[in-house]
Coordinates of C-alpha atoms in Angstrom, one line a residue:
Chain A
X1 CA 110.7 89.5 77.6
X2 CA 113.7 88.3 79.5
X3 CA 116.7 90.5 80.0
X4 CA 119.2 90.4 77.4
X5 CA 122.0 91.9 79.4
X6 CA 122.0 91.7 83.2
X7 CA 124.6 93.0 85.5
X8 CA 124.7 92.5 89.3
X9 CA 126.6 94.7 91.7
X10 CA 129.6 95.3 89.5
X11 CA 132.4 97.2 91.1
X12 CA 135.8 97.7 89.7
X13 CA 139.0 99.6 90.8
X14 CA 142.1 100.9 89.1
X15 CA 144.5 101.1 91.9
X16 CA 142.8 103.3 94.4
X17 CA 140.4 104.8 91.9
X18 CA 137.0 103.3 91.8
X19 CA 135.8 103.1 88.3
X20 CA 132.4 101.3 88.8
X21 CA 130.7 101.2 92.2
X22 CA 128.0 98.7 92.7
X23 CA 126.4 98.9 89.2
X24 CA 123.3 96.9 88.4
X25 CA 121.0 97.1 85.5
X26 CA 119.3 95.1 82.8
X27 CA 118.9 95.8 79.1
X28 CA 116.1 94.1 77.0
X29 CA 116.4 92.3 73.7
X30 CA 116.5 94.6 70.7
X31 CA 116.8 97.8 72.8
X32 CA 118.9 100.8 71.7
X33 CA 120.4 101.7 75.1
X34 CA 122.6 104.6 75.8
X35 CA 125.0 105.3 78.7
X36 CA 125.2 109.1 79.0
X37 CA 127.8 110.7 81.0
X38 CA 131.1 112.8 81.1
X39 CA 134.6 111.2 80.5
X40 CA 135.9 109.3 83.4
X41 CA 132.4 108.3 84.5
X42 CA 133.0 104.5 84.1
X43 CA 131.4 104.0 80.5
X44 CA 134.5 102.4 79.0
X45 CA 135.3 100.2 82.0
X46 CA 131.8 99.0 82.0
X47 CA 131.9 98.2 78.2
X48 CA 135.2 96.4 78.6
X49 CA 133.6 94.1 81.2
X50 CA 130.5 93.6 79.0
X51 CA 132.8 92.6 76.0
X52 CA 134.6 90.2 78.3
X53 CA 137.8 92.1 78.1
X54 CA 138.4 92.7 81.8
X55 CA 137.1 90.8 84.8
X56 CA 135.2 93.0 87.4
X57 CA 136.5 93.1 90.9
X58 CA 133.1 92.1 92.3
X59 CA 129.8 91.3 90.7
X60 CA 128.7 89.7 87.7
X61 CA 127.4 90.3 84.1
X62 CA 125.5 88.0 81.8
X63 CA 124.7 88.5 78.1
X64 CA 122.2 86.2 76.5
X65 CA 122.4 84.0 79.5
X66 CA 126.3 83.8 79.0
X67 CA 128.5 84.8 82.0
X68 CA 131.0 87.4 80.8
X69 CA 133.8 85.7 82.7
X70 CA 133.1 81.9 82.5
X71 CA 131.6 81.9 79.1
X72 CA 133.5 84.5 77.4
X73 CA 134.3 82.2 74.2
X74 CA 130.8 81.6 73.4
X75 CA 129.9 85.3 74.3
X76 CA 132.5 86.8 72.0
X77 CA 131.0 85.4 68.9
X78 CA 127.7 87.3 69.8
X79 CA 129.2 90.6 70.3
X80 CA 130.4 93.4 68.0
X81 CA 132.5 96.0 69.6
X82 CA 133.7 99.4 68.6
X83 CA 136.1 100.8 71.0
X84 CA 136.3 104.6 71.5
X85 CA 139.8 104.7 70.1
X86 CA 140.2 103.8 66.4
X87 CA 141.5 100.2 66.8
X88 CA 141.7 98.8 63.3
X89 CA 144.8 97.9 61.4
X90 CA 146.2 101.2 60.1
X91 CA 148.5 99.5 57.7
X92 CA 146.0 97.2 56.1
X93 CA 143.6 98.5 53.5
X94 CA 139.9 99.2 54.1
X95 CA 138.9 95.9 52.4
X96 CA 141.7 93.9 54.1
X97 CA 140.5 95.0 57.6
X98 CA 136.9 94.0 56.8
X99 CA 138.0 90.7 55.4
X100 CA 140.2 90.2 58.4
X101 CA 137.3 90.7 60.9
X102 CA 135.0 88.5 58.8
X103 CA 137.6 85.7 58.7
X104 CA 138.4 85.5 62.4
X105 CA 134.7 85.1 63.1
X106 CA 134.5 82.3 60.5
X107 CA 132.4 84.4 58.1
X108 CA 132.9 86.2 54.8
X109 CA 132.2 89.7 53.6
X110 CA 129.5 88.2 51.2
X111 CA 127.7 86.4 53.8
X112 CA 126.5 89.4 55.8
X113 CA 127.1 92.2 53.3
X114 CA 123.4 93.1 53.4
X115 CA 123.9 94.3 57.0
X116 CA 126.8 96.7 56.3
X117 CA 125.8 97.7 52.7
X118 CA 124.4 101.1 53.6
X119 CA 127.5 102.0 55.6
X120 CA 130.2 100.2 53.7
X121 CA 129.1 101.3 50.2
X122 CA 130.1 104.9 51.2
X123 CA 133.6 103.9 51.8
X124 CA 133.8 101.1 49.2
X125 CA 135.3 103.5 46.6
X126 CA 138.2 103.8 48.8
X127 CA 138.6 100.0 49.6
X128 CA 142.2 99.9 48.4
X129 CA 143.2 102.8 50.8
X130 CA 145.1 102.1 54.0
X131 CA 142.9 102.4 57.0
X132 CA 145.3 104.9 58.6
X133 CA 144.8 107.3 55.8
X134 CA 141.0 107.7 56.1
X135 CA 139.3 110.7 57.3
X136 CA 137.6 110.6 60.7
X137 CA 134.2 109.9 59.3
X138 CA 135.3 107.2 57.0
X139 CA 137.3 105.4 59.8
X140 CA 134.0 105.5 62.0
X141 CA 132.2 103.8 59.1
X142 CA 134.8 101.2 58.5
X143 CA 134.9 100.5 62.3
X144 CA 131.2 100.1 62.4
X145 CA 131.4 97.7 59.3
X146 CA 134.1 95.6 61.0
X147 CA 132.2 95.3 64.1
X148 CA 129.1 94.3 62.3
X149 CA 130.5 91.9 59.6
X150 CA 130.0 88.6 61.7
X151 CA 126.4 89.6 62.4
X152 CA 126.6 90.0 66.1
X153 CA 123.5 89.8 68.3
X154 CA 124.7 92.8 70.3
X155 CA 126.5 95.8 69.2
X156 CA 128.6 97.7 71.7
X157 CA 129.8 101.2 70.7
X158 CA 131.9 103.3 72.9
X159 CA 131.5 107.0 72.1
X160 CA 131.1 106.3 68.3
X161 CA 130.2 110.0 67.6
X162 CA 133.0 111.8 69.6
X163 CA 134.9 114.2 67.2
X164 CA 132.5 113.6 64.4
X165 CA 130.7 116.5 62.7
X166 CA 127.0 117.0 63.2
X167 CA 125.9 115.9 59.8
X168 CA 128.0 112.5 60.1
X169 CA 126.6 112.1 63.6
X170 CA 123.0 112.5 62.5
X171 CA 123.6 109.8 59.8
X172 CA 125.3 107.6 62.2
X173 CA 122.3 107.6 64.5
X174 CA 120.0 106.9 61.5
X175 CA 122.2 103.9 60.9
X176 CA 121.8 102.7 64.4
X177 CA 118.1 102.8 64.2
X178 CA 118.2 100.7 61.1
X179 CA 120.3 98.1 62.8
X180 CA 118.1 98.0 65.7
X181 CA 115.2 97.5 63.4
X182 CA 117.1 94.5 61.8
X183 CA 117.0 92.9 65.3
X184 CA 120.4 93.9 66.8
X185 CA 120.5 95.0 70.3
X186 CA 122.7 98.1 70.7
X187 CA 124.6 99.6 73.7
X188 CA 126.2 102.9 72.9
X189 CA 127.9 105.5 75.1
X190 CA 128.2 109.3 74.6
X191 CA 129.1 112.4 76.6
X192 CA 126.6 114.3 74.7
X193 CA 123.2 114.8 76.2
X194 CA 121.5 115.7 73.0
X195 CA 122.1 112.2 71.7
X196 CA 120.2 110.7 74.6
X197 CA 116.9 111.5 72.8
X198 CA 117.9 109.1 70.1
X199 CA 117.9 106.0 72.5
X200 CA 115.1 103.8 73.7
X201 CA 116.3 104.0 77.2
X202 CA 119.3 105.7 78.8
X203 CA 121.4 105.4 82.0
X204 CA 122.9 108.5 83.3
X205 CA 126.3 107.5 84.6
X206 CA 128.9 109.6 86.6
X207 CA 131.8 108.8 88.9
X208 CA 131.1 105.1 88.6
X209 CA 127.4 105.5 89.6
X210 CA 124.1 105.1 87.7
X211 CA 122.2 108.2 88.6
X212 CA 119.1 107.0 86.8
X213 CA 117.8 104.7 84.2
X214 CA 114.7 105.3 82.1
X215 CA 113.3 106.4 78.7
X216 CA 114.6 109.9 77.8
X217 CA 111.0 111.1 78.3
X218 CA 110.8 109.8 81.8
X219 CA 114.1 111.1 82.6
X220 CA 112.9 114.6 81.6
X221 CA 109.8 114.2 83.6
X222 CA 111.8 113.4 86.7
X223 CA 112.6 117.2 86.8
X224 CA 109.7 118.1 89.0
X225 CA 110.2 121.8 89.5
X226 CA 109.2 124.6 87.2
X227 CA 111.9 125.6 84.9
X228 CA 112.4 129.0 83.1
X229 CA 114.7 130.2 80.5
X230 CA 115.8 133.7 81.1
X231 CA 117.6 135.5 78.2
X232 CA 119.3 138.9 77.7
X233 CA 121.8 140.2 75.1
X234 CA 124.5 140.3 77.8
X235 CA 124.3 136.7 79.1
X236 CA 127.2 137.0 81.5
X237 CA 125.8 140.1 83.2
X238 CA 122.4 138.4 83.4
X239 CA 123.9 135.3 85.0
X240 CA 125.8 137.3 87.6
X241 CA 122.6 139.4 88.5
X242 CA 120.4 136.2 88.6
X243 CA 123.0 134.7 91.2
X244 CA 122.4 137.6 93.5
X245 CA 118.6 137.4 93.7
X246 CA 117.5 135.6 96.7
X247 CA 114.3 134.0 95.2
X248 CA 116.4 132.1 92.6
X249 CA 117.1 128.6 93.7
X250 CA 119.4 127.6 90.8
X251 CA 120.8 129.3 87.6
X252 CA 122.7 127.5 85.0
X253 CA 123.9 128.9 81.6
X254 CA 122.4 126.8 78.8
X255 CA 123.5 128.1 75.5
X256 CA 121.7 131.3 74.7
X257 CA 119.8 131.5 77.9
X258 CA 120.1 130.9 81.6
X259 CA 117.9 128.1 83.0
X260 CA 116.5 129.1 86.3
X261 CA 114.3 127.6 89.1
X262 CA 112.7 129.7 91.8
X263 CA 112.1 129.2 95.6
X264 CA 108.6 127.9 96.4
X265 CA 106.8 131.2 96.9
X266 CA 108.5 133.2 94.2
X267 CA 107.3 134.1 90.8
X268 CA 108.8 135.4 87.5
X269 CA 107.6 139.0 88.3
X270 CA 109.8 138.9 91.5
X271 CA 112.7 138.1 89.3
X272 CA 111.9 140.7 86.8
X273 CA 111.6 143.3 89.4
X274 CA 114.8 142.5 91.1
X275 CA 116.6 142.6 87.7
X276 CA 115.2 146.0 86.8
X277 CA 116.1 147.3 90.2
X278 CA 119.6 146.1 89.4
X279 CA 119.5 148.1 86.0
X280 CA 119.0 145.1 83.8
X281 CA 116.3 145.8 81.4
X282 CA 114.7 143.8 78.7
X283 CA 115.2 140.3 80.0
X284 CA 112.8 137.8 78.6
X285 CA 111.7 134.9 80.8
X286 CA 109.8 131.9 79.4
X287 CA 108.4 128.8 80.9
X288 CA 110.3 125.8 79.3
X289 CA 110.3 121.9 79.3
X290 CA 113.3 120.5 81.0
X291 CA 115.7 118.4 78.9
X292 CA 117.9 115.5 79.9
X293 CA 120.7 117.7 80.8
X294 CA 118.5 119.7 83.3
X295 CA 117.7 116.4 85.0
X296 CA 121.4 115.3 85.0
X297 CA 122.4 118.7 86.7
X298 CA 119.7 118.2 89.2
X299 CA 120.7 114.7 90.0
X300 CA 124.4 115.6 90.2
X301 CA 123.6 118.1 92.9
X302 CA 121.9 115.5 95.2
Chain B
X1 CA 131.3 143.6 73.6
X2 CA 132.8 146.6 71.8
X3 CA 132.8 147.6 68.1
X4 CA 136.5 147.3 67.9
X5 CA 137.7 144.6 65.4
X6 CA 140.3 142.3 66.5
X7 CA 140.1 139.9 63.5
X8 CA 139.4 141.4 60.1
X9 CA 139.3 138.9 57.2
X10 CA 138.7 140.1 53.6
X11 CA 138.4 137.9 50.6
X12 CA 140.8 135.4 52.1
X13 CA 141.7 132.6 49.8
X14 CA 143.9 129.6 50.5
X15 CA 144.9 127.1 47.7
X16 CA 146.6 123.9 47.9
X17 CA 147.6 123.2 44.3
X18 CA 144.3 123.2 42.4
X19 CA 142.2 122.7 45.5
X20 CA 140.7 125.8 47.1
X21 CA 140.5 125.2 50.9
X22 CA 139.3 128.7 51.7
X23 CA 137.3 130.4 48.9
X24 CA 137.0 134.2 49.5
X25 CA 136.2 134.2 53.3
X26 CA 135.3 137.7 54.8
X27 CA 134.3 138.3 58.3
X28 CA 135.1 140.5 61.4
X29 CA 135.3 139.4 65.0
X30 CA 135.0 142.1 67.8
X31 CA 136.9 142.7 71.0
X32 CA 135.3 140.7 73.8
X33 CA 133.2 138.6 71.5
X34 CA 132.7 134.9 71.9
X35 CA 132.8 133.8 68.3
X36 CA 131.8 130.2 67.1
X37 CA 133.4 128.8 64.1
X38 CA 131.5 125.7 62.9
X39 CA 131.7 123.5 59.8
X40 CA 131.6 119.7 58.8
X41 CA 134.9 117.8 58.7
X42 CA 136.8 119.0 55.6
X43 CA 134.9 122.3 55.2
X44 CA 138.1 124.3 55.5
X45 CA 137.9 125.3 59.2
X46 CA 141.4 124.1 60.2
X47 CA 143.0 125.8 57.2
X48 CA 141.4 129.1 58.1
X49 CA 142.3 128.8 61.9
X50 CA 146.0 128.0 60.9
X51 CA 146.1 131.3 59.1
X52 CA 144.4 133.2 61.9
X53 CA 147.0 131.8 64.3
X54 CA 150.0 132.7 62.1
X55 CA 150.8 129.0 61.2
X56 CA 150.1 129.4 57.6
X57 CA 149.8 132.4 55.0
X58 CA 146.8 133.1 52.9
X59 CA 147.2 132.8 49.2
X60 CA 145.4 136.0 48.7
X61 CA 143.2 138.4 50.4
X62 CA 143.8 140.4 53.5
X63 CA 143.8 139.1 57.1
X64 CA 144.5 141.3 60.1
X65 CA 144.7 139.6 63.5
X66 CA 145.2 141.8 66.6
X67 CA 146.4 144.5 64.3
X68 CA 149.0 142.3 62.6
X69 CA 149.0 141.4 58.9
X70 CA 148.8 137.6 58.8
X71 CA 150.5 137.7 55.2
X72 CA 153.4 139.7 56.3
X73 CA 154.3 138.9 60.0
X74 CA 152.6 135.6 61.0
X75 CA 155.2 135.1 63.7
X76 CA 154.1 138.2 65.5
X77 CA 150.5 136.9 65.6
X78 CA 151.5 133.9 67.7
X79 CA 152.7 136.2 70.6
X80 CA 149.3 137.8 70.7
X81 CA 147.0 134.8 70.9
X82 CA 146.4 131.9 73.2
X83 CA 145.3 128.3 72.2
X84 CA 143.6 125.5 73.8
X85 CA 142.4 122.2 72.4
X86 CA 140.6 119.3 74.0
X87 CA 143.0 116.8 72.8
X88 CA 146.2 118.5 74.0
X89 CA 146.8 121.4 76.2
X90 CA 148.9 120.6 79.3
X91 CA 151.9 118.3 79.9
X92 CA 150.7 115.4 81.8
X93 CA 154.0 114.6 83.5
X94 CA 154.6 118.2 84.7
X95 CA 153.0 119.7 87.8
X96 CA 150.4 122.5 87.7
X97 CA 152.9 125.2 88.6
X98 CA 155.5 123.8 86.2
X99 CA 152.9 123.9 83.3
X100 CA 152.1 127.4 84.1
X101 CA 155.8 128.4 84.3
X102 CA 156.6 126.6 80.9
X103 CA 153.7 128.5 79.2
X104 CA 154.6 131.8 80.7
X105 CA 158.2 131.3 79.7
X106 CA 157.4 130.5 76.1
X107 CA 155.4 133.6 75.8
X108 CA 158.4 135.6 77.2
X109 CA 157.0 136.6 80.5
X110 CA 159.4 137.4 83.2
X111 CA 159.9 134.9 86.2
X112 CA 158.7 137.3 88.7
X113 CA 155.5 138.1 86.8
X114 CA 154.9 134.4 86.3
X115 CA 155.2 133.7 90.0
X116 CA 152.9 136.6 90.9
X117 CA 150.3 135.6 88.5
X118 CA 150.6 132.0 89.3
X119 CA 149.7 132.7 92.9
X120 CA 146.7 134.7 91.9
X121 CA 145.5 132.3 89.4
X122 CA 145.7 129.3 91.8
X123 CA 143.9 131.3 94.4
X124 CA 141.2 132.4 92.2
X125 CA 140.6 128.8 90.9
X126 CA 140.8 127.5 94.5
X127 CA 143.7 125.3 93.4
X128 CA 146.4 126.3 95.7
X129 CA 146.4 122.7 97.1
X130 CA 147.1 121.5 93.5
X131 CA 150.2 123.6 92.9
X132 CA 152.5 120.6 93.0
X133 CA 150.1 118.0 91.6
X134 CA 151.2 116.2 88.4
X135 CA 148.6 117.0 85.8
X136 CA 147.9 113.2 85.2
X137 CA 146.6 112.9 88.7
X138 CA 144.1 115.6 88.3
X139 CA 140.4 115.1 87.5
X140 CA 139.4 116.0 83.9
X141 CA 137.2 118.8 84.8
X142 CA 139.9 120.6 86.7
X143 CA 142.4 119.9 84.0
X144 CA 140.2 121.7 81.5
X145 CA 139.7 124.8 83.7
X146 CA 143.4 125.0 84.2
X147 CA 144.2 124.4 80.6
X148 CA 141.9 127.4 79.8
X149 CA 143.5 129.6 82.4
X150 CA 147.0 128.8 81.0
X151 CA 145.9 129.7 77.5
X152 CA 145.0 133.1 78.7
X153 CA 147.7 133.5 81.2
X154 CA 149.9 135.8 79.2
X155 CA 146.8 138.1 78.5
X156 CA 146.5 137.5 74.8
X157 CA 144.2 139.6 72.6
X158 CA 142.4 136.4 71.3
X159 CA 142.2 132.9 72.6
X160 CA 141.4 130.0 70.3
X161 CA 139.5 127.1 71.8
X162 CA 139.0 123.8 69.9
X163 CA 136.0 121.8 71.2
X164 CA 136.6 123.2 74.7
X165 CA 134.0 121.5 76.8
X166 CA 133.7 118.2 75.0
X167 CA 133.4 115.3 77.3
X168 CA 133.2 117.2 80.7
X169 CA 130.4 116.8 83.1
X170 CA 127.4 119.3 82.9
X171 CA 128.3 121.2 86.0
X172 CA 132.0 121.7 85.1
X173 CA 131.0 122.6 81.6
X174 CA 128.8 125.4 82.9
X175 CA 131.6 126.6 85.2
X176 CA 133.9 126.5 82.1
X177 CA 131.4 128.6 80.1
X178 CA 131.4 131.1 83.0
X179 CA 135.1 131.3 82.7
X180 CA 134.8 132.0 79.1
X181 CA 132.3 134.8 79.5
X182 CA 134.3 136.3 82.4
X183 CA 137.4 136.2 80.0
X184 CA 135.4 137.9 77.2
X185 CA 134.0 140.5 79.6
X186 CA 137.5 141.3 80.5
X187 CA 138.2 142.1 76.8
X188 CA 139.8 139.0 75.4
X189 CA 138.2 137.7 72.3
X190 CA 137.2 134.0 72.4
X191 CA 137.2 132.1 69.1
X192 CA 135.6 128.7 69.5
X193 CA 135.6 125.9 66.9
X194 CA 133.4 123.0 67.7
X195 CA 131.4 120.1 66.3
X196 CA 128.8 120.3 69.1
X197 CA 125.9 122.6 68.6
X198 CA 125.2 123.0 72.2
X199 CA 128.6 124.6 72.5
X200 CA 127.7 126.9 69.6
X201 CA 124.6 128.1 71.3
X202 CA 126.8 129.8 74.0
X203 CA 128.6 131.9 71.4
X204 CA 127.6 135.5 70.6
X205 CA 127.8 134.9 66.9
X206 CA 128.6 131.9 64.9
X207 CA 129.7 131.3 61.4
X208 CA 129.2 127.9 59.5
X209 CA 131.7 127.0 56.8
X210 CA 130.8 124.5 54.0
X211 CA 133.0 123.5 51.2
X212 CA 135.5 126.2 51.7
X213 CA 132.9 129.0 52.0
X214 CA 131.2 130.8 54.7
X215 CA 127.5 130.0 54.4
X216 CA 126.0 131.5 57.5
X217 CA 127.1 134.1 59.9
X218 CA 125.0 135.7 62.7
X219 CA 123.8 135.2 66.3
X220 CA 122.5 131.7 67.0
X221 CA 118.9 133.2 67.7
X222 CA 118.7 135.1 64.4
X223 CA 120.0 132.2 62.4
X224 CA 117.4 129.8 63.9
X225 CA 114.8 132.4 63.1
X226 CA 116.0 132.9 59.5
X227 CA 115.9 129.2 58.7
X228 CA 112.9 128.3 60.7
X229 CA 114.4 125.7 62.9
X230 CA 114.3 125.1 66.7
X231 CA 117.9 124.2 67.4
X232 CA 121.4 124.6 66.0
X233 CA 121.7 120.9 65.1
X234 CA 118.9 121.1 62.6
X235 CA 120.2 124.3 61.2
X236 CA 123.7 122.8 60.7
X237 CA 122.4 119.7 59.0
X238 CA 120.1 121.8 56.7
X239 CA 123.0 124.1 55.7
X240 CA 125.9 121.7 55.3
X241 CA 124.3 118.2 54.4
X242 CA 126.2 117.3 51.3
X243 CA 124.3 116.6 48.2
X244 CA 123.7 113.0 47.8
X245 CA 125.8 111.5 44.9
X246 CA 123.6 110.5 42.0
X247 CA 122.2 107.1 42.0
X248 CA 124.8 104.4 41.2

């Protein structure tokens, strides 16, 4: 299978700030590919280059063999884009927005309705409502419908789940999986590590650099050291105490517990003994599997 | 964490016309606790928080925040709390020092106290070289840390945080939670609202609202055990997934 998206050495600046620094990657046809990383990492700039909206300072990108700079006209027909900020017409109704997007791509709502049916049917009862007056979850569904109505080959979604509650987010990811199964290639970004697991492959991106690209499973496996979760009712006290123990090589709070790695020769018993010596009793330490965020933290420190 | 209650809510109801946004809520939050407040969009969280912050009065029930009756003296509550949201927290076109001074001034602190505390704060954050930097020119992670410090600058009883670590990198986020724990250990209660379940996991206790009611309230560990799930995401979806409308 040839590459569906291929970027070579993309570099882009905004003034003196470097947004993307020599970024190269390939994405295969029909992949659900995620860019995972914090705000300001370069995700949006990259998506704007892929969607032909900005021209990179250096390097090139090709999608389905079309160059994003020279062949942007052909390419735009193939792409559905949902920007991070709600960008539909607030003073048009739900239905008018959808019709508008279908029309500018020379299509009709009816032609590709099957593709958006699952999503659009949920907001259809409100089709006469102005888009600006929809709730966050409904805006998100409308934006996705508009990005899909011309039946694009590639769907690019910039942080589609930011600010959306957990139930709607779970439903949104289910929808993306169905669209991928319909044959659409999907590129999505998110600052949330837990959403990485829902992608076929992910790229960890930070400060304009790609730290790693792989399946979520292989990213987790890159974490080569043994990882433990230490928990105690007083998390803060535990964390401070762990920092003072010489055989601890890293200690990061992770929700209810503190994830720790040890120096080579140390064991959990050493940690327990040191904690007890410092008057911290009742700590529980378990061996755990690293997650994507553990790997991200490790890569960031290199 | 102490057993002293800083928020006491009993049978709180808020109606808008015939719509019941908060339906007999009762809960306590303790001094120095990190308390998570979760719920789907439209569950009634914002309504409840507005009452707790003194921005709106309950229709009925009793609400005490930092010893003040929210039905009678909501204005007094505002002086005793701090607030930080991910969407808006600092003035982008003011410098670090100017933002601090502005907030200190709003809360009625004296200029001398503001100056002394500013020096200490900037030193503690290792921010002294940023004193005269415009907020817009600061990296996001540092902005978030500063925003939090500003929200607790006047030493409030409670600080309300709205999705505090959304979008920041994993290391900054952990430093941020350490700041939260440190603040809580110092006796300031931290009230966190979030859509993100990994943020919820950092809280001592969480409550989940659904359709105007509190449907769960306990430590993350006990809730996971009670519902037999391995993570908060599953728990949240299980509790709040709306019943599907009947077939059309």
